[in-house]
């Protein structure tokens, strides 16, 4: 009887479906157009392994800060507009700034059916803040939201890598499988962090993002 009750309760909870929708590659925010500087590697300005890049992004790079900003928004640590302004101010390049702003604006527009009109923020929010705001409205717990958010970001970077690096589908799936425990671990680790914990140490990644704007030819916007 208890097992049946648990299964019924879980099956009636739309949280997982909503997270799958909002953070799906097909959600119309245009994330596929951004590589976060990864395209610079393909132009020969940096050298490294794609898995190393993804692990650095998660543990020491901008994705860590995005996760903290999302959690701070979800927990109501400060006003959404203030956290969004902080997120944009911390962008390490103009393209990264535009990516945060444009993805956030597109996310707010696409996610409007899940938000009542009175909850719509009249000002565009940085992407992780926009995700955190809607998760807060639906009273979601930080860890599953972070799991979905981090996974979506890693998948998007993997898809970008497949377009500009010699990475096949099988190799991509092997890498994603290997990163699963890292994503789960860091979702738990990031959940209790506060805005005072913001910071990164991915200097080569930031350098690649800056150099992306100087490439002679490119297919990504960042």
mmCIF file of N, CA and C in Angstrom, residues 6-128:
data_model
loop_
_atom_site.group_PDB
_atom_site.id
_atom_site.type_symbol
_atom_site.label_atom_id
_atom_site.label_comp_id
_atom_site.label_asym_id
_atom_site.label_seq_id
_atom_site.Cartn_x
_atom_site.Cartn_y
_atom_site.Cartn_z
ATOM 1 N N UNK A 6 3.319 6.027 -2.767
ATOM 2 C CA UNK A 6 4.497 6.774 -3.208
ATOM 3 C C UNK A 6 4.516 6.901 -4.721
ATOM 4 N N UNK A 7 4.231 5.825 -5.430
ATOM 5 C CA UNK A 7 4.235 5.852 -6.892
ATOM 6 C C UNK A 7 3.161 6.790 -7.409
ATOM 7 N N UNK A 8 1.981 6.793 -6.769
ATOM 8 C CA UNK A 8 0.901 7.672 -7.199
ATOM 9 C C UNK A 8 1.272 9.126 -6.991
ATOM 10 N N UNK A 9 1.860 9.423 -5.816
ATOM 11 C CA UNK A 9 2.256 10.795 -5.532
ATOM 12 C C UNK A 9 3.307 11.274 -6.518
ATOM 13 N N UNK A 10 4.308 10.418 -6.782
ATOM 14 C CA UNK A 10 5.374 10.810 -7.705
ATOM 15 C C UNK A 10 4.848 11.010 -9.111
ATOM 16 N N UNK A 11 3.932 10.165 -9.551
ATOM 17 C CA UNK A 11 3.434 10.255 -10.917
ATOM 18 C C UNK A 11 2.558 11.478 -11.124
ATOM 19 N N UNK A 12 1.987 12.011 -10.032
ATOM 20 C CA UNK A 12 1.130 13.189 -10.146
ATOM 21 C C UNK A 12 1.887 14.499 -9.973
ATOM 22 N N UNK A 13 3.171 14.418 -9.672
ATOM 23 C CA UNK A 13 3.989 15.611 -9.477
ATOM 24 C C UNK A 13 4.565 16.054 -10.821
ATOM 25 N N UNK A 14 4.196 17.256 -11.292
ATOM 26 C CA UNK A 14 4.667 17.687 -12.624
ATOM 27 C C UNK A 14 6.070 18.279 -12.620
ATOM 28 N N UNK A 15 6.748 18.313 -11.464
ATOM 29 C CA UNK A 15 8.033 18.987 -11.394
ATOM 30 C C UNK A 15 9.019 18.451 -12.427
ATOM 31 N N UNK A 16 9.169 17.123 -12.493
ATOM 32 C CA UNK A 16 10.137 16.543 -13.417
ATOM 33 C C UNK A 16 9.802 16.894 -14.862
ATOM 34 N N UNK A 17 8.512 16.816 -15.212
ATOM 35 C CA UNK A 17 8.103 17.145 -16.575
ATOM 36 C C UNK A 17 8.416 18.601 -16.902
ATOM 37 N N UNK A 18 8.160 19.477 -15.946
ATOM 38 C CA UNK A 18 8.421 20.896 -16.185
ATOM 39 C C UNK A 18 9.911 21.161 -16.360
ATOM 40 N N UNK A 19 10.732 20.554 -15.517
ATOM 41 C CA UNK A 19 12.168 20.736 -15.660
ATOM 42 C C UNK A 19 12.660 20.179 -16.995
ATOM 43 N N UNK A 20 12.115 19.035 -17.396
ATOM 44 C CA UNK A 20 12.496 18.448 -18.688
ATOM 45 C C UNK A 20 12.107 19.370 -19.832
ATOM 46 N N UNK A 21 10.983 20.047 -19.686
ATOM 47 C CA UNK A 21 10.526 20.967 -20.733
ATOM 48 C C UNK A 21 11.373 22.225 -20.758
ATOM 49 N N UNK A 22 11.503 22.880 -19.609
ATOM 50 C CA UNK A 22 12.208 24.164 -19.543
ATOM 51 C C UNK A 22 13.674 24.045 -19.926
ATOM 52 N N UNK A 23 14.301 22.906 -19.599
ATOM 53 C CA UNK A 23 15.738 22.761 -19.800
ATOM 54 C C UNK A 23 16.066 21.788 -20.927
ATOM 55 N N UNK A 24 15.089 21.518 -21.752
ATOM 56 C CA UNK A 24 15.305 20.679 -22.927
ATOM 57 C C UNK A 24 16.038 21.466 -24.008
ATOM 58 N N UNK A 25 16.889 20.802 -24.804
ATOM 59 C CA UNK A 25 17.537 21.491 -25.928
ATOM 60 C C UNK A 25 16.539 22.080 -26.917
ATOM 61 N N UNK A 26 15.308 21.547 -26.921
ATOM 62 C CA UNK A 26 14.308 22.048 -27.858
ATOM 63 C C UNK A 26 13.517 23.232 -27.306
ATOM 64 N N UNK A 27 13.743 23.600 -26.041
ATOM 65 C CA UNK A 27 13.046 24.766 -25.493
ATOM 66 C C UNK A 27 13.560 25.998 -26.235
ATOM 67 N N UNK A 28 12.659 26.820 -26.764
ATOM 68 C CA UNK A 28 13.065 27.876 -27.712
ATOM 69 C C UNK A 28 13.737 29.088 -27.079
ATOM 70 N N UNK A 29 14.985 28.887 -26.627
ATOM 71 C CA UNK A 29 15.738 30.033 -26.108
ATOM 72 C C UNK A 29 16.989 30.312 -26.938
ATOM 73 N N UNK A 30 17.308 29.428 -27.878
ATOM 74 C CA UNK A 30 18.446 29.652 -28.764
ATOM 75 C C UNK A 30 19.794 29.300 -28.166
ATOM 76 N N UNK A 31 19.813 28.416 -27.150
ATOM 77 C CA UNK A 31 21.078 28.059 -26.501
ATOM 78 C C UNK A 31 22.067 27.414 -27.468
ATOM 79 N N UNK A 32 21.550 26.772 -28.513
ATOM 80 C CA UNK A 32 22.422 26.096 -29.486
ATOM 81 C C UNK A 32 23.359 27.063 -30.201
ATOM 82 N N UNK A 33 23.068 28.356 -30.139
ATOM 83 C CA UNK A 33 23.865 29.342 -30.869
ATOM 84 C C UNK A 33 25.096 29.800 -30.096
ATOM 85 N N UNK A 34 25.275 29.309 -28.873
ATOM 86 C CA UNK A 34 26.371 29.776 -28.026
ATOM 87 C C UNK A 34 27.287 28.614 -27.642
ATOM 88 N N UNK A 35 28.596 28.868 -27.669
ATOM 89 C CA UNK A 35 29.553 27.842 -27.265
ATOM 90 C C UNK A 35 30.350 28.243 -26.035
ATOM 91 N N UNK A 36 30.159 29.454 -25.526
ATOM 92 C CA UNK A 36 30.883 29.893 -24.341
ATOM 93 C C UNK A 36 32.395 29.923 -24.521
ATOM 94 N N UNK A 37 32.858 30.148 -25.738
ATOM 95 C CA UNK A 37 34.287 30.181 -26.026
ATOM 96 C C UNK A 37 34.849 28.859 -26.505
ATOM 97 N N UNK A 38 34.043 27.805 -26.477
ATOM 98 C CA UNK A 38 34.528 26.487 -26.897
ATOM 99 C C UNK A 38 34.966 26.479 -28.358
ATOM 100 N N UNK A 39 34.312 27.271 -29.170
ATOM 101 C CA UNK A 39 34.670 27.310 -30.592
ATOM 102 C C UNK A 39 36.105 27.780 -30.798
ATOM 103 N N UNK A 40 36.632 28.550 -29.860
ATOM 104 C CA UNK A 40 38.002 29.032 -29.979
ATOM 105 C C UNK A 40 38.989 27.885 -30.055
ATOM 106 N N UNK A 41 38.689 26.780 -29.352
ATOM 107 C CA UNK A 41 39.577 25.619 -29.382
ATOM 108 C C UNK A 41 39.730 25.097 -30.802
ATOM 109 N N UNK A 42 38.621 25.047 -31.521
ATOM 110 C CA UNK A 42 38.656 24.510 -32.875
ATOM 111 C C UNK A 42 39.467 25.391 -33.819
ATOM 112 N N UNK A 43 39.643 26.665 -33.447
ATOM 113 C CA UNK A 43 40.418 27.580 -34.285
ATOM 114 C C UNK A 43 41.910 27.524 -33.967
ATOM 115 N N UNK A 44 42.299 26.632 -33.034
ATOM 116 C CA UNK A 44 43.712 26.458 -32.741
ATOM 117 C C UNK A 44 44.280 27.397 -31.715
ATOM 118 N N UNK A 45 43.425 28.202 -31.067
ATOM 119 C CA UNK A 45 43.934 29.140 -30.068
ATOM 120 C C UNK A 45 44.068 28.517 -28.689
ATOM 121 N N UNK A 46 43.486 27.349 -28.502
ATOM 122 C CA UNK A 46 43.610 26.616 -27.246
ATOM 123 C C UNK A 46 43.699 25.135 -27.555
ATOM 124 N N UNK A 47 44.244 24.400 -26.639
ATOM 125 C CA UNK A 47 44.336 22.959 -26.805
ATOM 126 C C UNK A 47 43.843 22.300 -25.519
ATOM 127 N N UNK A 48 43.095 21.242 -25.658
ATOM 128 C CA UNK A 48 42.605 20.554 -24.472
ATOM 129 C C UNK A 48 41.578 19.510 -24.837
ATOM 130 N N UNK A 49 41.254 18.693 -23.864
ATOM 131 C CA UNK A 49 40.285 17.628 -24.035
ATOM 132 C C UNK A 49 38.896 18.156 -23.698
ATOM 133 N N UNK A 50 37.874 17.708 -24.445
ATOM 134 C CA UNK A 50 36.524 18.212 -24.239
ATOM 135 C C UNK A 50 36.019 17.861 -22.839
ATOM 136 N N UNK A 51 36.344 16.669 -22.376
ATOM 137 C CA UNK A 51 35.897 16.312 -21.027
ATOM 138 C C UNK A 51 36.538 17.227 -19.983
ATOM 139 N N UNK A 52 37.819 17.544 -20.147
ATOM 140 C CA UNK A 52 38.476 18.469 -19.219
ATOM 141 C C UNK A 52 37.786 19.830 -19.240
ATOM 142 N N UNK A 53 37.427 20.273 -20.438
ATOM 143 C CA UNK A 53 36.736 21.553 -20.587
ATOM 144 C C UNK A 53 35.416 21.527 -19.810
ATOM 145 N N UNK A 54 34.643 20.458 -19.976
ATOM 146 C CA UNK A 54 33.341 20.365 -19.328
ATOM 147 C C UNK A 54 33.474 20.272 -17.810
ATOM 148 N N UNK A 55 34.452 19.522 -17.338
ATOM 149 C CA UNK A 55 34.667 19.411 -15.898
ATOM 150 C C UNK A 55 35.097 20.752 -15.305
ATOM 151 N N UNK A 56 35.950 21.475 -16.018
ATOM 152 C CA UNK A 56 36.377 22.799 -15.551
ATOM 153 C C UNK A 56 35.202 23.770 -15.540
ATOM 154 N N UNK A 57 34.395 23.727 -16.573
ATOM 155 C CA UNK A 57 33.207 24.569 -16.638
ATOM 156 C C UNK A 57 32.327 24.351 -15.417
ATOM 157 N N UNK A 58 32.196 23.102 -15.016
ATOM 158 C CA UNK A 58 31.313 22.738 -13.918
ATOM 159 C C UNK A 58 31.911 23.067 -12.553
ATOM 160 N N UNK A 59 33.179 22.787 -12.376
ATOM 161 C CA UNK A 59 33.772 22.886 -11.036
ATOM 162 C C UNK A 59 34.395 24.242 -10.728
ATOM 163 N N UNK A 60 34.970 24.895 -11.727
ATOM 164 C CA UNK A 60 35.695 26.146 -11.481
ATOM 165 C C UNK A 60 35.291 27.284 -12.416
ATOM 166 N N UNK A 61 34.423 27.016 -13.387
ATOM 167 C CA UNK A 61 34.119 27.999 -14.406
ATOM 168 C C UNK A 61 32.804 28.728 -14.205
ATOM 169 N N UNK A 62 32.324 29.380 -15.246
ATOM 170 C CA UNK A 62 31.105 30.188 -15.144
ATOM 171 C C UNK A 62 29.859 29.380 -14.797
ATOM 172 N N UNK A 63 29.840 28.084 -15.109
ATOM 173 C CA UNK A 63 28.654 27.287 -14.787
ATOM 174 C C UNK A 63 28.476 27.181 -13.274
ATOM 175 N N UNK A 64 29.568 27.133 -12.530
ATOM 176 C CA UNK A 64 29.476 27.125 -11.064
ATOM 177 C C UNK A 64 28.779 28.399 -10.580
ATOM 178 N N UNK A 65 29.195 29.548 -11.114
ATOM 179 C CA UNK A 65 28.569 30.801 -10.713
ATOM 180 C C UNK A 65 27.096 30.852 -11.125
ATOM 181 N N UNK A 66 26.800 30.341 -12.303
ATOM 182 C CA UNK A 66 25.400 30.310 -12.744
ATOM 183 C C UNK A 66 24.542 29.506 -11.766
ATOM 184 N N UNK A 67 25.102 28.392 -11.289
ATOM 185 C CA UNK A 67 24.367 27.553 -10.348
ATOM 186 C C UNK A 67 24.114 28.291 -9.034
ATOM 187 N N UNK A 68 25.105 29.035 -8.562
ATOM 188 C CA UNK A 68 24.942 29.800 -7.323
ATOM 189 C C UNK A 68 23.915 30.907 -7.510
ATOM 190 N N UNK A 69 23.951 31.584 -8.638
ATOM 191 C CA UNK A 69 22.986 32.641 -8.928
ATOM 192 C C UNK A 69 21.566 32.084 -9.005
ATOM 193 N N UNK A 70 21.435 30.915 -9.623
ATOM 194 C CA UNK A 70 20.127 30.258 -9.701
ATOM 195 C C UNK A 70 19.605 29.939 -8.298
ATOM 196 N N UNK A 71 20.461 29.347 -7.467
ATOM 197 C CA UNK A 71 20.052 28.969 -6.117
ATOM 198 C C UNK A 71 19.694 30.193 -5.283
ATOM 199 N N UNK A 72 20.476 31.256 -5.418
ATOM 200 C CA UNK A 72 20.193 32.482 -4.672
ATOM 201 C C UNK A 72 18.837 33.056 -5.062
ATOM 202 N N UNK A 73 18.507 32.957 -6.329
ATOM 203 C CA UNK A 73 17.204 33.430 -6.798
ATOM 204 C C UNK A 73 16.092 32.539 -6.277
ATOM 205 N N UNK A 74 16.280 31.235 -6.387
ATOM 206 C CA UNK A 74 15.275 30.286 -5.930
ATOM 207 C C UNK A 74 14.988 30.477 -4.438
ATOM 208 N N UNK A 75 16.031 30.752 -3.653
ATOM 209 C CA UNK A 75 15.875 30.925 -2.212
ATOM 210 C C UNK A 75 15.488 32.348 -1.815
ATOM 211 N N UNK A 76 15.393 33.261 -2.794
ATOM 212 C CA UNK A 76 15.021 34.638 -2.489
ATOM 213 C C UNK A 76 16.065 35.372 -1.673
ATOM 214 N N UNK A 77 17.346 35.107 -1.941
ATOM 215 C CA UNK A 77 18.416 35.737 -1.175
ATOM 216 C C UNK A 77 18.458 37.244 -1.405
ATOM 217 N N UNK A 78 18.044 37.689 -2.564
ATOM 218 C CA UNK A 78 17.965 39.117 -2.883
ATOM 219 C C UNK A 78 16.902 39.276 -3.963
ATOM 220 N N UNK A 79 16.573 40.509 -4.300
ATOM 221 C CA UNK A 79 15.598 40.753 -5.354
ATOM 222 C C UNK A 79 16.117 40.196 -6.675
ATOM 223 N N UNK A 80 15.215 39.658 -7.490
ATOM 224 C CA UNK A 80 15.614 39.052 -8.761
ATOM 225 C C UNK A 80 16.409 40.018 -9.621
ATOM 226 N N UNK A 81 15.956 41.265 -9.702
ATOM 227 C CA UNK A 81 16.646 42.243 -10.544
ATOM 228 C C UNK A 81 18.068 42.512 -10.049
ATOM 229 N N UNK A 82 18.256 42.494 -8.735
ATOM 230 C CA UNK A 82 19.596 42.719 -8.177
ATOM 231 C C UNK A 82 20.529 41.554 -8.505
ATOM 232 N N UNK A 83 20.026 40.333 -8.368
ATOM 233 C CA UNK A 83 20.855 39.164 -8.689
ATOM 234 C C UNK A 83 21.160 39.126 -10.178
ATOM 235 N N UNK A 84 20.193 39.501 -10.981
ATOM 236 C CA UNK A 84 20.411 39.530 -12.427
ATOM 237 C C UNK A 84 21.478 40.556 -12.790
ATOM 238 N N UNK A 85 21.410 41.719 -12.177
ATOM 239 C CA UNK A 85 22.417 42.759 -12.444
ATOM 240 C C UNK A 85 23.805 42.273 -12.034
ATOM 241 N N UNK A 86 23.889 41.547 -10.928
ATOM 242 C CA UNK A 86 25.165 40.977 -10.490
ATOM 243 C C UNK A 86 25.668 39.951 -11.497
ATOM 244 N N UNK A 87 24.769 39.104 -11.985
ATOM 245 C CA UNK A 87 25.155 38.084 -12.960
ATOM 246 C C UNK A 87 25.744 38.727 -14.213
ATOM 247 N N UNK A 88 25.105 39.766 -14.700
ATOM 248 C CA UNK A 88 25.580 40.429 -15.917
ATOM 249 C C UNK A 88 26.886 41.173 -15.661
ATOM 250 N N UNK A 89 27.016 41.750 -14.470
ATOM 251 C CA UNK A 89 28.239 42.481 -14.142
ATOM 252 C C UNK A 89 29.440 41.546 -14.032
ATOM 253 N N UNK A 90 29.181 40.292 -13.671
ATOM 254 C CA UNK A 90 30.269 39.322 -13.507
ATOM 255 C C UNK A 90 30.690 38.677 -14.824
ATOM 256 N N UNK A 91 29.977 38.920 -15.885
ATOM 257 C CA UNK A 91 30.317 38.319 -17.176
ATOM 258 C C UNK A 91 31.742 38.694 -17.563
ATOM 259 N N UNK A 92 32.528 37.720 -17.966
ATOM 260 C CA UNK A 92 33.947 37.955 -18.240
ATOM 261 C C UNK A 92 34.223 38.416 -19.668
ATOM 262 N N UNK A 93 33.189 38.508 -20.481
ATOM 263 C CA UNK A 93 33.356 39.012 -21.845
ATOM 264 C C UNK A 93 32.029 39.595 -22.314
ATOM 265 N N UNK A 94 32.107 40.406 -23.343
ATOM 266 C CA UNK A 94 30.881 40.998 -23.884
ATOM 267 C C UNK A 94 29.943 39.932 -24.421
ATOM 268 N N UNK A 95 30.501 38.912 -25.066
ATOM 269 C CA UNK A 95 29.669 37.845 -25.614
ATOM 270 C C UNK A 95 28.989 37.043 -24.497
ATOM 271 N N UNK A 96 29.711 36.800 -23.420
ATOM 272 C CA UNK A 96 29.123 36.094 -22.277
ATOM 273 C C UNK A 96 27.987 36.930 -21.674
ATOM 274 N N UNK A 97 28.177 38.226 -21.590
ATOM 275 C CA UNK A 97 27.132 39.136 -21.107
ATOM 276 C C UNK A 97 25.887 39.023 -21.975
ATOM 277 N N UNK A 98 26.089 39.073 -23.286
ATOM 278 C CA UNK A 98 24.959 38.990 -24.213
ATOM 279 C C UNK A 98 24.271 37.632 -24.120
ATOM 280 N N UNK A 99 25.053 36.582 -23.926
ATOM 281 C CA UNK A 99 24.488 35.233 -23.812
ATOM 282 C C UNK A 99 23.566 35.141 -22.595
ATOM 283 N N UNK A 100 24.033 35.600 -21.445
ATOM 284 C CA UNK A 100 23.224 35.570 -20.228
ATOM 285 C C UNK A 100 21.940 36.374 -20.397
ATOM 286 N N UNK A 101 22.064 37.549 -20.995
ATOM 287 C CA UNK A 101 20.903 38.433 -21.166
ATOM 288 C C UNK A 101 19.918 37.862 -22.170
ATOM 289 N N UNK A 102 20.424 37.441 -23.328
ATOM 290 C CA UNK A 102 19.530 36.997 -24.401
ATOM 291 C C UNK A 102 18.841 35.681 -24.064
ATOM 292 N N UNK A 103 19.583 34.743 -23.467
ATOM 293 C CA UNK A 103 18.962 33.476 -23.089
ATOM 294 C C UNK A 103 17.920 33.698 -22.003
ATOM 295 N N UNK A 104 18.212 34.603 -21.064
ATOM 296 C CA UNK A 104 17.248 34.894 -20.014
ATOM 297 C C UNK A 104 15.980 35.513 -20.556
ATOM 298 N N UNK A 105 16.134 36.450 -21.477
ATOM 299 C CA UNK A 105 14.971 37.089 -22.084
ATOM 300 C C UNK A 105 14.134 36.073 -22.844
ATOM 301 N N UNK A 106 14.786 35.224 -23.604
ATOM 302 C CA UNK A 106 14.069 34.201 -24.373
ATOM 303 C C UNK A 106 13.407 33.186 -23.452
ATOM 304 N N UNK A 107 14.078 32.851 -22.353
ATOM 305 C CA UNK A 107 13.499 31.896 -21.408
ATOM 306 C C UNK A 107 12.245 32.471 -20.768
ATOM 307 N N UNK A 108 12.285 33.729 -20.353
ATOM 308 C CA UNK A 108 11.107 34.346 -19.757
ATOM 309 C C UNK A 108 9.932 34.349 -20.732
ATOM 310 N N UNK A 109 10.224 34.617 -21.982
ATOM 311 C CA UNK A 109 9.165 34.645 -22.991
ATOM 312 C C UNK A 109 8.595 33.247 -23.222
ATOM 313 N N UNK A 110 9.474 32.260 -23.359
ATOM 314 C CA UNK A 110 9.019 30.903 -23.651
ATOM 315 C C UNK A 110 8.321 30.268 -22.453
ATOM 316 N N UNK A 111 8.737 30.627 -21.234
ATOM 317 C CA UNK A 111 8.173 30.020 -20.028
ATOM 318 C C UNK A 111 6.928 30.737 -19.533
ATOM 319 N N UNK A 112 6.467 31.736 -20.249
ATOM 320 C CA UNK A 112 5.299 32.516 -19.811
ATOM 321 C C UNK A 112 4.070 31.658 -19.509
ATOM 322 N N UNK A 113 3.784 30.576 -20.252
ATOM 323 C CA UNK A 113 2.597 29.768 -19.924
ATOM 324 C C UNK A 113 2.620 29.163 -18.522
ATOM 325 N N UNK A 114 3.797 29.061 -17.910
ATOM 326 C CA UNK A 114 3.908 28.486 -16.562
ATOM 327 C C UNK A 114 3.939 29.557 -15.474
ATOM 328 N N UNK A 115 3.790 30.804 -15.865
ATOM 329 C CA UNK A 115 3.832 31.891 -14.889
ATOM 330 C C UNK A 115 2.575 32.748 -15.042
ATOM 331 N N UNK A 116 1.861 33.061 -13.949
ATOM 332 C CA UNK A 116 0.719 33.962 -14.046
ATOM 333 C C UNK A 116 1.178 35.359 -14.449
ATOM 334 N N UNK A 117 0.296 36.096 -15.083
ATOM 335 C CA UNK A 117 0.666 37.407 -15.622
ATOM 336 C C UNK A 117 1.246 38.329 -14.551
ATOM 337 N N UNK A 118 0.731 38.264 -13.336
ATOM 338 C CA UNK A 118 1.214 39.168 -12.297
ATOM 339 C C UNK A 118 2.617 38.826 -11.825
ATOM 340 N N UNK A 119 3.098 37.627 -12.176
ATOM 341 C CA UNK A 119 4.437 37.223 -11.785
ATOM 342 C C UNK A 119 5.484 37.568 -12.840
ATOM 343 N N UNK A 120 5.064 37.999 -14.005
ATOM 344 C CA UNK A 120 6.022 38.304 -15.065
ATOM 345 C C UNK A 120 6.891 39.496 -14.672
ATOM 346 N N UNK A 121 8.191 39.327 -14.760
ATOM 347 C CA UNK A 121 9.118 40.410 -14.446
ATOM 348 C C UNK A 121 9.202 41.332 -15.654
ATOM 349 N N UNK A 122 8.901 42.624 -15.484
ATOM 350 C CA UNK A 122 8.924 43.532 -16.637
ATOM 351 C C UNK A 122 10.322 43.748 -17.197
ATOM 352 N N UNK A 123 11.347 43.440 -16.398
ATOM 353 C CA UNK A 123 12.721 43.601 -16.862
ATOM 354 C C UNK A 123 13.317 42.246 -17.198
ATOM 355 N N UNK A 124 14.123 42.176 -18.248
ATOM 356 C CA UNK A 124 14.752 40.890 -18.593
ATOM 357 C C UNK A 124 15.723 40.460 -17.507
ATOM 358 N N UNK A 125 15.731 39.166 -17.217
ATOM 359 C CA UNK A 125 16.615 38.613 -16.205
ATOM 360 C C UNK A 125 17.698 37.771 -16.865
ATOM 361 N N UNK A 126 18.879 37.740 -16.256
ATOM 362 C CA UNK A 126 19.936 36.844 -16.720
ATOM 363 C C UNK A 126 19.428 35.406 -16.649
ATOM 364 N N UNK A 127 19.912 34.568 -17.544
ATOM 365 C CA UNK A 127 19.357 33.222 -17.706
ATOM 366 C C UNK A 127 19.241 32.420 -16.408
ATOM 367 N N UNK A 128 20.310 32.251 -15.614
ATOM 368 C CA UNK A 128 20.140 31.445 -14.396
ATOM 369 C C UNK A 128 19.154 32.060 -13.416
#
